PDB file of N, CA and C in Angstrom:
ATOM      1  N   UNK A   1    -124.613 -92.046-130.987  1.00 66.00           N
ATOM      2  CA  UNK A   1    -125.304 -90.795-130.942  1.00 66.00           C
ATOM      3  C   UNK A   1    -125.200 -90.195-129.553  1.00 66.00           C
ATOM      4  N   UNK A   2    -125.364 -88.922-129.505  1.00 88.00           N
ATOM      5  CA  UNK A   2    -125.349 -88.287-128.213  1.00 88.00           C
ATOM      6  C   UNK A   2    -124.651 -86.954-128.297  1.00 88.00           C
ATOM      7  N   UNK A   3    -124.593 -86.330-127.167  1.00 96.00           N
ATOM      8  CA  UNK A   3    -124.058 -84.997-127.021  1.00 96.00           C
ATOM      9  C   UNK A   3    -122.486 -85.075-126.924  1.00 96.00           C
ATOM     10  N   UNK A   4    -121.822 -84.435-127.841  1.00 97.00           N
ATOM     11  CA  UNK A   4    -120.362 -84.257-127.770  1.00 97.00           C
ATOM     12  C   UNK A   4    -120.060 -82.823-127.665  1.00 97.00           C
ATOM     13  N   UNK A   5    -119.138 -82.483-126.742  1.00 98.00           N
ATOM     14  CA  UNK A   5    -118.828 -81.116-126.456  1.00 98.00           C
ATOM     15  C   UNK A   5    -117.301 -80.928-126.459  1.00 98.00           C
ATOM     16  N   UNK A   6    -116.849 -79.749-126.863  1.00 98.00           N
ATOM     17  CA  UNK A   6    -115.402 -79.495-126.767  1.00 98.00           C
ATOM     18  C   UNK A   6    -115.208 -77.991-126.557  1.00 98.00           C
ATOM     19  N   UNK A   7    -114.075 -77.708-126.008  1.00 98.00           N
ATOM     20  CA  UNK A   7    -113.670 -76.339-125.784  1.00 98.00           C
ATOM     21  C   UNK A   7    -112.238 -76.173-126.284  1.00 98.00           C
ATOM     22  N   UNK A   8    -111.969 -75.086-126.902  1.00 98.00           N
ATOM     23  CA  UNK A   8    -110.612 -74.864-127.387  1.00 98.00           C
ATOM     24  C   UNK A   8    -110.314 -73.367-127.420  1.00 98.00           C
ATOM     25  N   UNK A   9    -109.051 -73.055-127.623  1.00 98.00           N
ATOM     26  CA  UNK A   9    -108.632 -71.647-127.742  1.00 98.00           C
ATOM     27  C   UNK A   9    -108.207 -71.431-129.170  1.00 98.00           C
ATOM     28  N   UNK A  10    -108.298 -70.191-129.619  1.00 98.00           N
ATOM     29  CA  UNK A  10    -107.950 -69.848-130.987  1.00 98.00           C
ATOM     30  C   UNK A  10    -107.193 -68.516-130.952  1.00 98.00           C
ATOM     31  N   UNK A  11    -106.026 -68.562-131.626  1.00 96.00           N
ATOM     32  CA  UNK A  11    -105.278 -67.316-131.856  1.00 96.00           C
ATOM     33  C   UNK A  11    -105.120 -67.151-133.383  1.00 96.00           C
ATOM     34  N   UNK A  12    -105.281 -65.916-133.847  1.00 93.00           N
ATOM     35  CA  UNK A  12    -105.205 -65.694-135.239  1.00 93.00           C
ATOM     36  C   UNK A  12    -103.845 -66.169-135.791  1.00 93.00           C
ATOM     37  N   UNK A  13    -103.939 -66.841-136.912  1.00 94.00           N
ATOM     38  CA  UNK A  13    -102.711 -67.336-137.554  1.00 94.00           C
ATOM     39  C   UNK A  13    -102.176 -68.636-136.977  1.00 94.00           C
ATOM     40  N   UNK A  14    -102.890 -69.204-135.981  1.00 96.00           N
ATOM     41  CA  UNK A  14    -102.410 -70.468-135.394  1.00 96.00           C
ATOM     42  C   UNK A  14    -103.498 -71.491-135.419  1.00 96.00           C
ATOM     43  N   UNK A  15    -103.098 -72.746-135.216  1.00 97.00           N
ATOM     44  CA  UNK A  15    -104.110 -73.789-135.165  1.00 97.00           C
ATOM     45  C   UNK A  15    -104.873 -73.718-133.844  1.00 97.00           C
ATOM     46  N   UNK A  16    -106.108 -74.155-133.833  1.00 98.00           N
ATOM     47  CA  UNK A  16    -106.904 -74.210-132.597  1.00 98.00           C
ATOM     48  C   UNK A  16    -106.171 -75.113-131.585  1.00 98.00           C
ATOM     49  N   UNK A  17    -106.266 -74.757-130.321  1.00 97.00           N
ATOM     50  CA  UNK A  17    -105.672 -75.545-129.258  1.00 97.00           C
ATOM     51  C   UNK A  17    -106.734 -76.121-128.371  1.00 97.00           C
ATOM     52  N   UNK A  18    -106.828 -77.489-128.390  1.00 98.00           N
ATOM     53  CA  UNK A  18    -107.865 -78.236-127.610  1.00 98.00           C
ATOM     54  C   UNK A  18    -107.642 -77.973-126.110  1.00 98.00           C
ATOM     55  N   UNK A  19    -108.708 -77.649-125.435  1.00 98.00           N
ATOM     56  CA  UNK A  19    -108.674 -77.454-123.967  1.00 98.00           C
ATOM     57  C   UNK A  19    -109.327 -78.599-123.289  1.00 98.00           C
ATOM     58  N   UNK A  20    -110.556 -78.961-123.679  1.00 98.00           N
ATOM     59  CA  UNK A  20    -111.309 -79.971-122.947  1.00 98.00           C
ATOM     60  C   UNK A  20    -112.415 -80.534-123.863  1.00 98.00           C
ATOM     61  N   UNK A  21    -112.730 -81.789-123.608  1.00 98.00           N
ATOM     62  CA  UNK A  21    -113.880 -82.426-124.285  1.00 98.00           C
ATOM     63  C   UNK A  21    -114.757 -83.144-123.202  1.00 98.00           C
ATOM     64  N   UNK A  22    -115.987 -83.188-123.461  1.00 98.00           N
ATOM     65  CA  UNK A  22    -116.963 -83.892-122.650  1.00 98.00           C
ATOM     66  C   UNK A  22    -117.844 -84.720-123.506  1.00 98.00           C
ATOM     67  N   UNK A  23    -118.426 -85.774-122.919  1.00 96.00           N
ATOM     68  CA  UNK A  23    -119.409 -86.595-123.618  1.00 96.00           C
ATOM     69  C   UNK A  23    -120.634 -86.626-122.718  1.00 96.00           C
ATOM     70  N   UNK A  24    -121.698 -85.999-123.159  1.00 97.00           N
ATOM     71  CA  UNK A  24    -122.977 -85.967-122.482  1.00 97.00           C
ATOM     72  C   UNK A  24    -122.955 -85.302-121.083  1.00 97.00           C
ATOM     73  N   UNK A  25    -122.251 -84.109-121.065  1.00 97.00           N
ATOM     74  CA  UNK A  25    -122.306 -83.285-119.854  1.00 97.00           C
ATOM     75  C   UNK A  25    -123.516 -82.345-120.014  1.00 97.00           C
ATOM     76  N   UNK A  26    -124.705 -82.855-119.741  1.00 97.00           N
ATOM     77  CA  UNK A  26    -125.954 -82.172-120.054  1.00 97.00           C
ATOM     78  C   UNK A  26    -126.032 -80.835-119.308  1.00 97.00           C
ATOM     79  N   UNK A  27    -125.622 -80.780-118.046  1.00 98.00           N
ATOM     80  CA  UNK A  27    -125.768 -79.548-117.272  1.00 98.00           C
ATOM     81  C   UNK A  27    -124.933 -78.418-117.855  1.00 98.00           C
ATOM     82  N   UNK A  28    -123.713 -78.727-118.302  1.00 98.00           N
ATOM     83  CA  UNK A  28    -122.890 -77.722-118.921  1.00 98.00           C
ATOM     84  C   UNK A  28    -123.515 -77.230-120.246  1.00 98.00           C
ATOM     85  N   UNK A  29    -124.074 -78.176-121.020  1.00 97.00           N
ATOM     86  CA  UNK A  29    -124.739 -77.813-122.268  1.00 97.00           C
ATOM     87  C   UNK A  29    -125.876 -76.855-121.986  1.00 97.00           C
ATOM     88  N   UNK A  30    -126.632 -77.168-121.014  1.00 97.00           N
ATOM     89  CA  UNK A  30    -127.757 -76.257-120.623  1.00 97.00           C
ATOM     90  C   UNK A  30    -127.256 -74.850-120.240  1.00 97.00           C
ATOM     91  N   UNK A  31    -126.115 -74.810-119.454  1.00 98.00           N
ATOM     92  CA  UNK A  31    -125.596 -73.513-119.044  1.00 98.00           C
ATOM     93  C   UNK A  31    -125.098 -72.762-120.299  1.00 98.00           C
ATOM     94  N   UNK A  32    -124.405 -73.468-121.208  1.00 98.00           N
ATOM     95  CA  UNK A  32    -123.864 -72.833-122.423  1.00 98.00           C
ATOM     96  C   UNK A  32    -125.001 -72.346-123.324  1.00 98.00           C
ATOM     97  N   UNK A  33    -126.054 -73.173-123.376  1.00 97.00           N
ATOM     98  CA  UNK A  33    -127.213 -72.801-124.200  1.00 97.00           C
ATOM     99  C   UNK A  33    -127.846 -71.527-123.729  1.00 97.00           C
ATOM    100  N   UNK A  34    -128.011 -71.427-122.370  1.00 97.00           N
ATOM    101  CA  UNK A  34    -128.558 -70.210-121.770  1.00 97.00           C
ATOM    102  C   UNK A  34    -127.642 -68.995-122.056  1.00 97.00           C
ATOM    103  N   UNK A  35    -126.344 -69.240-121.969  1.00 98.00           N
ATOM    104  CA  UNK A  35    -125.370 -68.063-122.193  1.00 98.00           C
ATOM    105  C   UNK A  35    -125.525 -67.641-123.658  1.00 98.00           C
ATOM    106  N   UNK A  36    -125.635 -68.618-124.558  1.00 98.00           N
ATOM    107  CA  UNK A  36    -125.752 -68.324-125.996  1.00 98.00           C
ATOM    108  C   UNK A  36    -127.042 -67.475-126.223  1.00 98.00           C
ATOM    109  N   UNK A  37    -128.096 -67.825-125.581  1.00 97.00           N
ATOM    110  CA  UNK A  37    -129.370 -67.086-125.712  1.00 97.00           C
ATOM    111  C   UNK A  37    -129.197 -65.639-125.129  1.00 97.00           C
ATOM    112  N   UNK A  38    -128.528 -65.519-123.985  1.00 98.00           N
ATOM    113  CA  UNK A  38    -128.310 -64.209-123.384  1.00 98.00           C
ATOM    114  C   UNK A  38    -127.467 -63.308-124.310  1.00 98.00           C
ATOM    115  N   UNK A  39    -126.598 -63.894-125.116  1.00 98.00           N
ATOM    116  CA  UNK A  39    -125.752 -63.147-125.989  1.00 98.00           C
ATOM    117  C   UNK A  39    -126.440 -62.838-127.344  1.00 98.00           C
ATOM    118  N   UNK A  40    -127.740 -63.294-127.473  1.00 97.00           N
ATOM    119  CA  UNK A  40    -128.522 -62.964-128.610  1.00 97.00           C
ATOM    120  C   UNK A  40    -128.544 -64.045-129.680  1.00 97.00           C
ATOM    121  N   UNK A  41    -128.058 -65.244-129.319  1.00 96.00           N
ATOM    122  CA  UNK A  41    -128.059 -66.301-130.287  1.00 96.00           C
ATOM    123  C   UNK A  41    -129.482 -66.751-130.642  1.00 96.00           C
ATOM    124  N   UNK A  42    -129.710 -66.900-131.905  1.00 91.00           N
ATOM    125  CA  UNK A  42    -131.072 -67.214-132.394  1.00 91.00           C
ATOM    126  C   UNK A  42    -131.110 -68.538-133.096  1.00 91.00           C
ATOM    127  N   UNK A  43    -130.006 -69.074-133.623  1.00 91.00           N
ATOM    128  CA  UNK A  43    -129.972 -70.366-134.223  1.00 91.00           C
ATOM    129  C   UNK A  43    -130.187 -71.473-133.234  1.00 91.00           C
ATOM    130  N   UNK A  44    -130.483 -72.629-133.674  1.00 93.00           N
ATOM    131  CA  UNK A  44    -130.502 -73.866-132.834  1.00 93.00           C
ATOM    132  C   UNK A  44    -129.081 -73.965-132.251  1.00 93.00           C
ATOM    133  N   UNK A  45    -128.899 -74.196-130.975  1.00 95.00           N
ATOM    134  CA  UNK A  45    -127.606 -74.279-130.382  1.00 95.00           C
ATOM    135  C   UNK A  45    -127.033 -75.655-130.572  1.00 95.00           C
ATOM    136  N   UNK A  46    -126.622 -75.900-131.819  1.00 94.00           N
ATOM    137  CA  UNK A  46    -126.023 -77.219-132.207  1.00 94.00           C
ATOM    138  C   UNK A  46    -124.985 -76.903-133.274  1.00 94.00           C
ATOM    139  N   UNK A  47    -123.806 -77.324-133.034  1.00 96.00           N
ATOM    140  CA  UNK A  47    -122.683 -77.022-134.026  1.00 96.00           C
ATOM    141  C   UNK A  47    -122.430 -75.584-134.193  1.00 96.00           C
ATOM    142  N   UNK A  48    -122.614 -74.778-133.092  1.00 96.00           N
ATOM    143  CA  UNK A  48    -122.358 -73.363-133.086  1.00 96.00           C
ATOM    144  C   UNK A  48    -121.090 -73.106-132.196  1.00 96.00           C
ATOM    145  N   UNK A  49    -120.218 -72.237-132.659  1.00 98.00           N
ATOM    146  CA  UNK A  49    -119.084 -71.813-131.842  1.00 98.00           C
ATOM    147  C   UNK A  49    -119.514 -70.666-130.938  1.00 98.00           C
ATOM    148  N   UNK A  50    -119.405 -70.831-129.636  1.00 98.00           N
ATOM    149  CA  UNK A  50    -119.747 -69.807-128.702  1.00 98.00           C
ATOM    150  C   UNK A  50    -118.462 -69.236-128.112  1.00 98.00           C
ATOM    151  N   UNK A  51    -118.209 -67.935-128.408  1.00 98.00           N
ATOM    152  CA  UNK A  51    -117.018 -67.279-127.899  1.00 98.00           C
ATOM    153  C   UNK A  51    -117.252 -66.939-126.399  1.00 98.00           C
ATOM    154  N   UNK A  52    -116.279 -67.273-125.578  1.00 98.00           N
ATOM    155  CA  UNK A  52    -116.397 -67.082-124.132  1.00 98.00           C
ATOM    156  C   UNK A  52    -115.442 -65.958-123.676  1.00 98.00           C
ATOM    157  N   UNK A  53    -115.993 -64.995-123.020  1.00 98.00           N
ATOM    158  CA  UNK A  53    -115.231 -63.862-122.487  1.00 98.00           C
ATOM    159  C   UNK A  53    -114.696 -64.212-121.084  1.00 98.00           C
ATOM    160  N   UNK A  54    -113.858 -63.342-120.592  1.00 98.00           N
ATOM    161  CA  UNK A  54    -113.351 -63.529-119.228  1.00 98.00           C
ATOM    162  C   UNK A  54    -114.474 -63.527-118.206  1.00 98.00           C
ATOM    163  N   UNK A  55    -115.453 -62.615-118.465  1.00 98.00           N
ATOM    164  CA  UNK A  55    -116.626 -62.484-117.537  1.00 98.00           C
ATOM    165  C   UNK A  55    -117.476 -63.833-117.612  1.00 98.00           C
ATOM    166  N   UNK A  56    -117.647 -64.354-118.779  1.00 98.00           N
ATOM    167  CA  UNK A  56    -118.385 -65.650-118.900  1.00 98.00           C
ATOM    168  C   UNK A  56    -117.691 -66.724-118.124  1.00 98.00           C
ATOM    169  N   UNK A  57    -116.351 -66.844-118.274  1.00 98.00           N
ATOM    170  CA  UNK A  57    -115.579 -67.854-117.565  1.00 98.00           C
ATOM    171  C   UNK A  57    -115.590 -67.702-116.091  1.00 98.00           C
ATOM    172  N   UNK A  58    -115.483 -66.428-115.634  1.00 98.00           N
ATOM    173  CA  UNK A  58    -115.521 -66.184-114.199  1.00 98.00           C
ATOM    174  C   UNK A  58    -116.911 -66.525-113.588  1.00 98.00           C
ATOM    175  N   UNK A  59    -117.943 -66.261-114.343  1.00 98.00           N
ATOM    176  CA  UNK A  59    -119.281 -66.695-113.890  1.00 98.00           C
ATOM    177  C   UNK A  59    -119.397 -68.202-113.823  1.00 98.00           C
ATOM    178  N   UNK A  60    -118.855 -68.883-114.856  1.00 98.00           N
ATOM    179  CA  UNK A  60    -118.910 -70.343-114.820  1.00 98.00           C
ATOM    180  C   UNK A  60    -118.066 -70.853-113.633  1.00 98.00           C
ATOM    181  N   UNK A  61    -116.953 -70.212-113.387  1.00 98.00           N
ATOM    182  CA  UNK A  61    -116.120 -70.657-112.239  1.00 98.00           C
ATOM    183  C   UNK A  61    -116.893 -70.600-110.917  1.00 98.00           C
ATOM    184  N   UNK A  62    -117.805 -69.648-110.784  1.00 98.00           N
ATOM    185  CA  UNK A  62    -118.630 -69.505-109.597  1.00 98.00           C
ATOM    186  C   UNK A  62    -119.752 -70.550-109.562  1.00 98.00           C
ATOM    187  N   UNK A  63    -120.200 -70.977-110.721  1.00 98.00           N
ATOM    188  CA  UNK A  63    -121.412 -71.727-110.813  1.00 98.00           C
ATOM    189  C   UNK A  63    -121.186 -73.241-111.172  1.00 98.00           C
ATOM    190  N   UNK A  64    -120.023 -73.621-111.657  1.00 97.00           N
ATOM    191  CA  UNK A  64    -119.893 -74.943-112.257  1.00 97.00           C
ATOM    192  C   UNK A  64    -120.149 -76.161-111.351  1.00 97.00           C
ATOM    193  N   UNK A  65    -120.003 -75.940-110.053  1.00 97.00           N
ATOM    194  CA  UNK A  65    -120.221 -77.064-109.080  1.00 97.00           C
ATOM    195  C   UNK A  65    -121.729 -77.243-108.744  1.00 97.00           C
ATOM    196  N   UNK A  66    -122.483 -76.272-109.213  1.00 96.00           N
ATOM    197  CA  UNK A  66    -123.939 -76.319-108.927  1.00 96.00           C
ATOM    198  C   UNK A  66    -124.771 -75.957-110.119  1.00 96.00           C
ATOM    199  N   UNK A  67    -124.449 -76.510-111.268  1.00 97.00           N
ATOM    200  CA  UNK A  67    -125.219 -76.153-112.444  1.00 97.00           C
ATOM    201  C   UNK A  67    -126.594 -76.745-112.387  1.00 97.00           C
ATOM    202  N   UNK A  68    -127.531 -76.017-112.963  1.00 96.00           N
ATOM    203  CA  UNK A  68    -128.924 -76.496-112.971  1.00 96.00           C
ATOM    204  C   UNK A  68    -128.998 -77.766-113.847  1.00 96.00           C
ATOM    205  N   UNK A  69    -129.827 -78.720-113.427  1.00 96.00           N
ATOM    206  CA  UNK A  69    -130.012 -79.899-114.178  1.00 96.00           C
ATOM    207  C   UNK A  69    -130.609 -79.598-115.540  1.00 96.00           C
ATOM    208  N   UNK A  70    -130.059 -80.156-116.588  1.00 95.00           N
ATOM    209  CA  UNK A  70    -130.538 -79.929-117.964  1.00 95.00           C
ATOM    210  C   UNK A  70    -130.678 -81.214-118.684  1.00 95.00           C
ATOM    211  N   UNK A  71    -131.570 -81.218-119.666  1.00 91.00           N
ATOM    212  CA  UNK A  71    -131.734 -82.406-120.475  1.00 91.00           C
ATOM    213  C   UNK A  71    -132.112 -82.028-121.869  1.00 91.00           C
ATOM    214  N   UNK A  72    -131.813 -82.903-122.768  1.00 86.00           N
ATOM    215  CA  UNK A  72    -132.113 -82.714-124.191  1.00 86.00           C
ATOM    216  C   UNK A  72    -132.027 -84.053-124.907  1.00 86.00           C
ATOM    217  N   UNK A  73    -132.321 -84.044-126.140  1.00 81.00           N
ATOM    218  CA  UNK A  73    -132.340 -85.217-126.955  1.00 81.00           C
ATOM    219  C   UNK A  73    -130.969 -85.870-126.999  1.00 81.00           C
ATOM    220  N   UNK A  74    -130.779 -87.034-126.400  1.00 86.00           N
ATOM    221  CA  UNK A  74    -129.516 -87.754-126.341  1.00 86.00           C
ATOM    222  C   UNK A  74    -128.397 -87.035-125.547  1.00 86.00           C
ATOM    223  N   UNK A  75    -128.788 -86.100-124.620  1.00 92.00           N
ATOM    224  CA  UNK A  75    -127.749 -85.377-123.889  1.00 92.00           C
ATOM    225  C   UNK A  75    -127.186 -86.218-122.767  1.00 92.00           C
ATOM    226  N   UNK A  76    -127.842 -87.211-122.270  1.00 93.00           N
ATOM    227  CA  UNK A  76    -127.296 -88.004-121.182  1.00 93.00           C
ATOM    228  C   UNK A  76    -127.355 -87.237-119.843  1.00 93.00           C
ATOM    229  N   UNK A  77    -126.494 -87.646-118.915  1.00 94.00           N
ATOM    230  CA  UNK A  77    -126.509 -87.118-117.545  1.00 94.00           C
ATOM    231  C   UNK A  77    -125.104 -86.724-117.155  1.00 94.00           C
ATOM    232  N   UNK A  78    -125.013 -85.569-116.509  1.00 97.00           N
ATOM    233  CA  UNK A  78    -123.715 -85.086-116.073  1.00 97.00           C
ATOM    234  C   UNK A  78    -123.201 -85.915-114.845  1.00 97.00           C
ATOM    235  N   UNK A  79    -121.889 -86.051-114.783  1.00 96.00           N
ATOM    236  CA  UNK A  79    -121.219 -86.849-113.702  1.00 96.00           C
ATOM    237  C   UNK A  79    -120.302 -85.964-112.858  1.00 96.00           C
ATOM    238  N   UNK A  80    -119.816 -86.506-111.789  1.00 97.00           N
ATOM    239  CA  UNK A  80    -118.819 -85.785-110.966  1.00 97.00           C
ATOM    240  C   UNK A  80    -117.560 -85.536-111.772  1.00 97.00           C
ATOM    241  N   UNK A  81    -117.180 -86.477-112.618  1.00 97.00           N
ATOM    242  CA  UNK A  81    -115.972 -86.280-113.410  1.00 97.00           C
ATOM    243  C   UNK A  81    -116.177 -85.109-114.363  1.00 97.00           C
ATOM    244  N   UNK A  82    -117.401 -84.925-114.900  1.00 97.00           N
ATOM    245  CA  UNK A  82    -117.696 -83.762-115.761  1.00 97.00           C
ATOM    246  C   UNK A  82    -117.515 -82.536-115.005  1.00 97.00           C
ATOM    247  N   UNK A  83    -117.966 -82.483-113.752  1.00 97.00           N
ATOM    248  CA  UNK A  83    -117.773 -81.276-112.918  1.00 97.00           C
ATOM    249  C   UNK A  83    -116.335 -80.951-112.690  1.00 97.00           C
ATOM    250  N   UNK A  84    -115.573 -81.928-112.343  1.00 98.00           N
ATOM    251  CA  UNK A  84    -114.152 -81.734-112.107  1.00 98.00           C
ATOM    252  C   UNK A  84    -113.470 -81.232-113.384  1.00 98.00           C
ATOM    253  N   UNK A  85    -113.782 -81.851-114.510  1.00 98.00           N
ATOM    254  CA  UNK A  85    -113.182 -81.376-115.831  1.00 98.00           C
ATOM    255  C   UNK A  85    -113.645 -79.991-116.194  1.00 98.00           C
ATOM    256  N   UNK A  86    -114.832 -79.562-115.774  1.00 98.00           N
ATOM    257  CA  UNK A  86    -115.335 -78.244-116.061  1.00 98.00           C
ATOM    258  C   UNK A  86    -114.472 -77.227-115.250  1.00 98.00           C
ATOM    259  N   UNK A  87    -114.178 -77.562-114.018  1.00 98.00           N
ATOM    260  CA  UNK A  87    -113.275 -76.676-113.250  1.00 98.00           C
ATOM    261  C   UNK A  87    -111.917 -76.543-113.859  1.00 98.00           C
ATOM    262  N   UNK A  88    -111.334 -77.613-114.372  1.00 98.00           N
ATOM    263  CA  UNK A  88    -110.031 -77.554-115.093  1.00 98.00           C
ATOM    264  C   UNK A  88    -110.141 -76.740-116.302  1.00 98.00           C
ATOM    265  N   UNK A  89    -111.245 -76.940-117.047  1.00 98.00           N
ATOM    266  CA  UNK A  89    -111.438 -76.177-118.241  1.00 98.00           C
ATOM    267  C   UNK A  89    -111.419 -74.636-117.997  1.00 98.00           C
ATOM    268  N   UNK A  90    -112.129 -74.246-116.970  1.00 98.00           N
ATOM    269  CA  UNK A  90    -112.195 -72.785-116.616  1.00 98.00           C
ATOM    270  C   UNK A  90    -110.837 -72.264-116.395  1.00 98.00           C
ATOM    271  N   UNK A  91    -110.022 -72.966-115.631  1.00 98.00           N
ATOM    272  CA  UNK A  91    -108.640 -72.479-115.309  1.00 98.00           C
ATOM    273  C   UNK A  91    -107.807 -72.396-116.610  1.00 98.00           C
ATOM    274  N   UNK A  92    -107.895 -73.439-117.487  1.00 98.00           N
ATOM    275  CA  UNK A  92    -107.098 -73.454-118.737  1.00 98.00           C
ATOM    276  C   UNK A  92    -107.613 -72.352-119.759  1.00 98.00           C
ATOM    277  N   UNK A  93    -108.913 -72.210-119.799  1.00 98.00           N
ATOM    278  CA  UNK A  93    -109.486 -71.166-120.700  1.00 98.00           C
ATOM    279  C   UNK A  93    -109.138 -69.787-120.244  1.00 98.00           C
ATOM    280  N   UNK A  94    -109.157 -69.519-118.982  1.00 98.00           N
ATOM    281  CA  UNK A  94    -108.768 -68.217-118.447  1.00 98.00           C
ATOM    282  C   UNK A  94    -107.272 -67.926-118.772  1.00 98.00           C
ATOM    283  N   UNK A  95    -106.477 -68.946-118.674  1.00 98.00           N
ATOM    284  CA  UNK A  95    -105.066 -68.821-118.984  1.00 98.00           C
ATOM    285  C   UNK A  95    -104.876 -68.485-120.507  1.00 98.00           C
ATOM    286  N   UNK A  96    -105.653 -69.164-121.305  1.00 98.00           N
ATOM    287  CA  UNK A  96    -105.567 -68.909-122.770  1.00 98.00           C
ATOM    288  C   UNK A  96    -105.966 -67.520-123.100  1.00 98.00           C
ATOM    289  N   UNK A  97    -106.994 -66.970-122.457  1.00 98.00           N
ATOM    290  CA  UNK A  97    -107.406 -65.608-122.647  1.00 98.00           C
ATOM    291  C   UNK A  97    -106.303 -64.642-122.239  1.00 98.00           C
ATOM    292  N   UNK A  98    -105.662 -64.958-121.100  1.00 98.00           N
ATOM    293  CA  UNK A  98    -104.543 -64.102-120.641  1.00 98.00           C
ATOM    294  C   UNK A  98    -103.415 -64.065-121.677  1.00 98.00           C
ATOM    295  N   UNK A  99    -103.310 -65.140-122.428  1.00 97.00           N
ATOM    296  CA  UNK A  99    -102.211 -65.207-123.445  1.00 97.00           C
ATOM    297  C   UNK A  99    -102.676 -64.674-124.813  1.00 97.00           C
ATOM    298  N   UNK A 100    -103.861 -64.034-124.829  1.00 97.00           N
ATOM    299  CA  UNK A 100    -104.279 -63.384-126.020  1.00 97.00           C
ATOM    300  C   UNK A 100    -105.156 -64.247-126.987  1.00 97.00           C
ATOM    301  N   UNK A 101    -105.577 -65.368-126.557  1.00 98.00           N
ATOM    302  CA  UNK A 101    -106.432 -66.259-127.357  1.00 98.00           C
ATOM    303  C   UNK A 101    -107.895 -66.015-127.066  1.00 98.00           C
ATOM    304  N   UNK A 102    -108.716 -66.530-127.944  1.00 97.00           N
ATOM    305  CA  UNK A 102    -110.139 -66.511-127.790  1.00 97.00           C
ATOM    306  C   UNK A 102    -110.559 -67.864-127.238  1.00 97.00           C
ATOM    307  N   UNK A 103    -111.473 -67.889-126.271  1.00 98.00           N
ATOM    308  CA  UNK A 103    -112.005 -69.162-125.777  1.00 98.00           C
ATOM    309  C   UNK A 103    -113.256 -69.510-126.477  1.00 98.00           C
ATOM    310  N   UNK A 104    -113.413 -70.777-126.889  1.00 98.00           N
ATOM    311  CA  UNK A 104    -114.587 -71.146-127.687  1.00 98.00           C
ATOM    312  C   UNK A 104    -115.111 -72.496-127.164  1.00 98.00           C
ATOM    313  N   UNK A 105    -116.429 -72.575-127.085  1.00 98.00           N
ATOM    314  CA  UNK A 105    -117.137 -73.801-126.765  1.00 98.00           C
ATOM    315  C   UNK A 105    -118.056 -74.198-127.946  1.00 98.00           C
ATOM    316  N   UNK A 106    -118.103 -75.463-128.199  1.00 98.00           N
ATOM    317  CA  UNK A 106    -119.013 -75.952-129.243  1.00 98.00           C
ATOM    318  C   UNK A 106    -119.546 -77.299-128.875  1.00 98.00           C
ATOM    319  N   UNK A 107    -120.667 -77.681-129.426  1.00 97.00           N
ATOM    320  CA  UNK A 107    -121.227 -79.010-129.147  1.00 97.00           C
ATOM    321  C   UNK A 107    -122.059 -79.412-130.356  1.00 97.00           C
ATOM    322  N   UNK A 108    -122.305 -80.701-130.374  1.00 96.00           N
ATOM    323  CA  UNK A 108    -123.156 -81.266-131.417  1.00 96.00           C
ATOM    324  C   UNK A 108    -123.841 -82.490-130.875  1.00 96.00           C
ATOM    325  N   UNK A 109    -125.097 -82.671-131.349  1.00 88.00           N
ATOM    326  CA  UNK A 109    -125.912 -83.792-130.875  1.00 88.00           C
ATOM    327  C   UNK A 109    -126.774 -84.316-132.023  1.00 88.00           C
TER     328      UNK A 109
END
């Protein structure tokens, strides 16, 4: 049990393309949950696909090394490796958007 997270890109008519996965990166989950709420999300943020815009990703690029500490049921604790992988994710997701794909984040706990 615990928090599982993944990000992928999606182009119409093509299979989803995996970008990054995390296991118990609580701080990123908190950041994404906040973004979901800002975008008007009303459901419980669990097993929801969150579409990421270029602006969302650029904001994350500025903030990912200093995300606010977050916690939740079985979320675990973020690590330095999680932070490094989040930086890589941002670069790859921005590239996917440049190529006409949609960037998506989802998680389940």
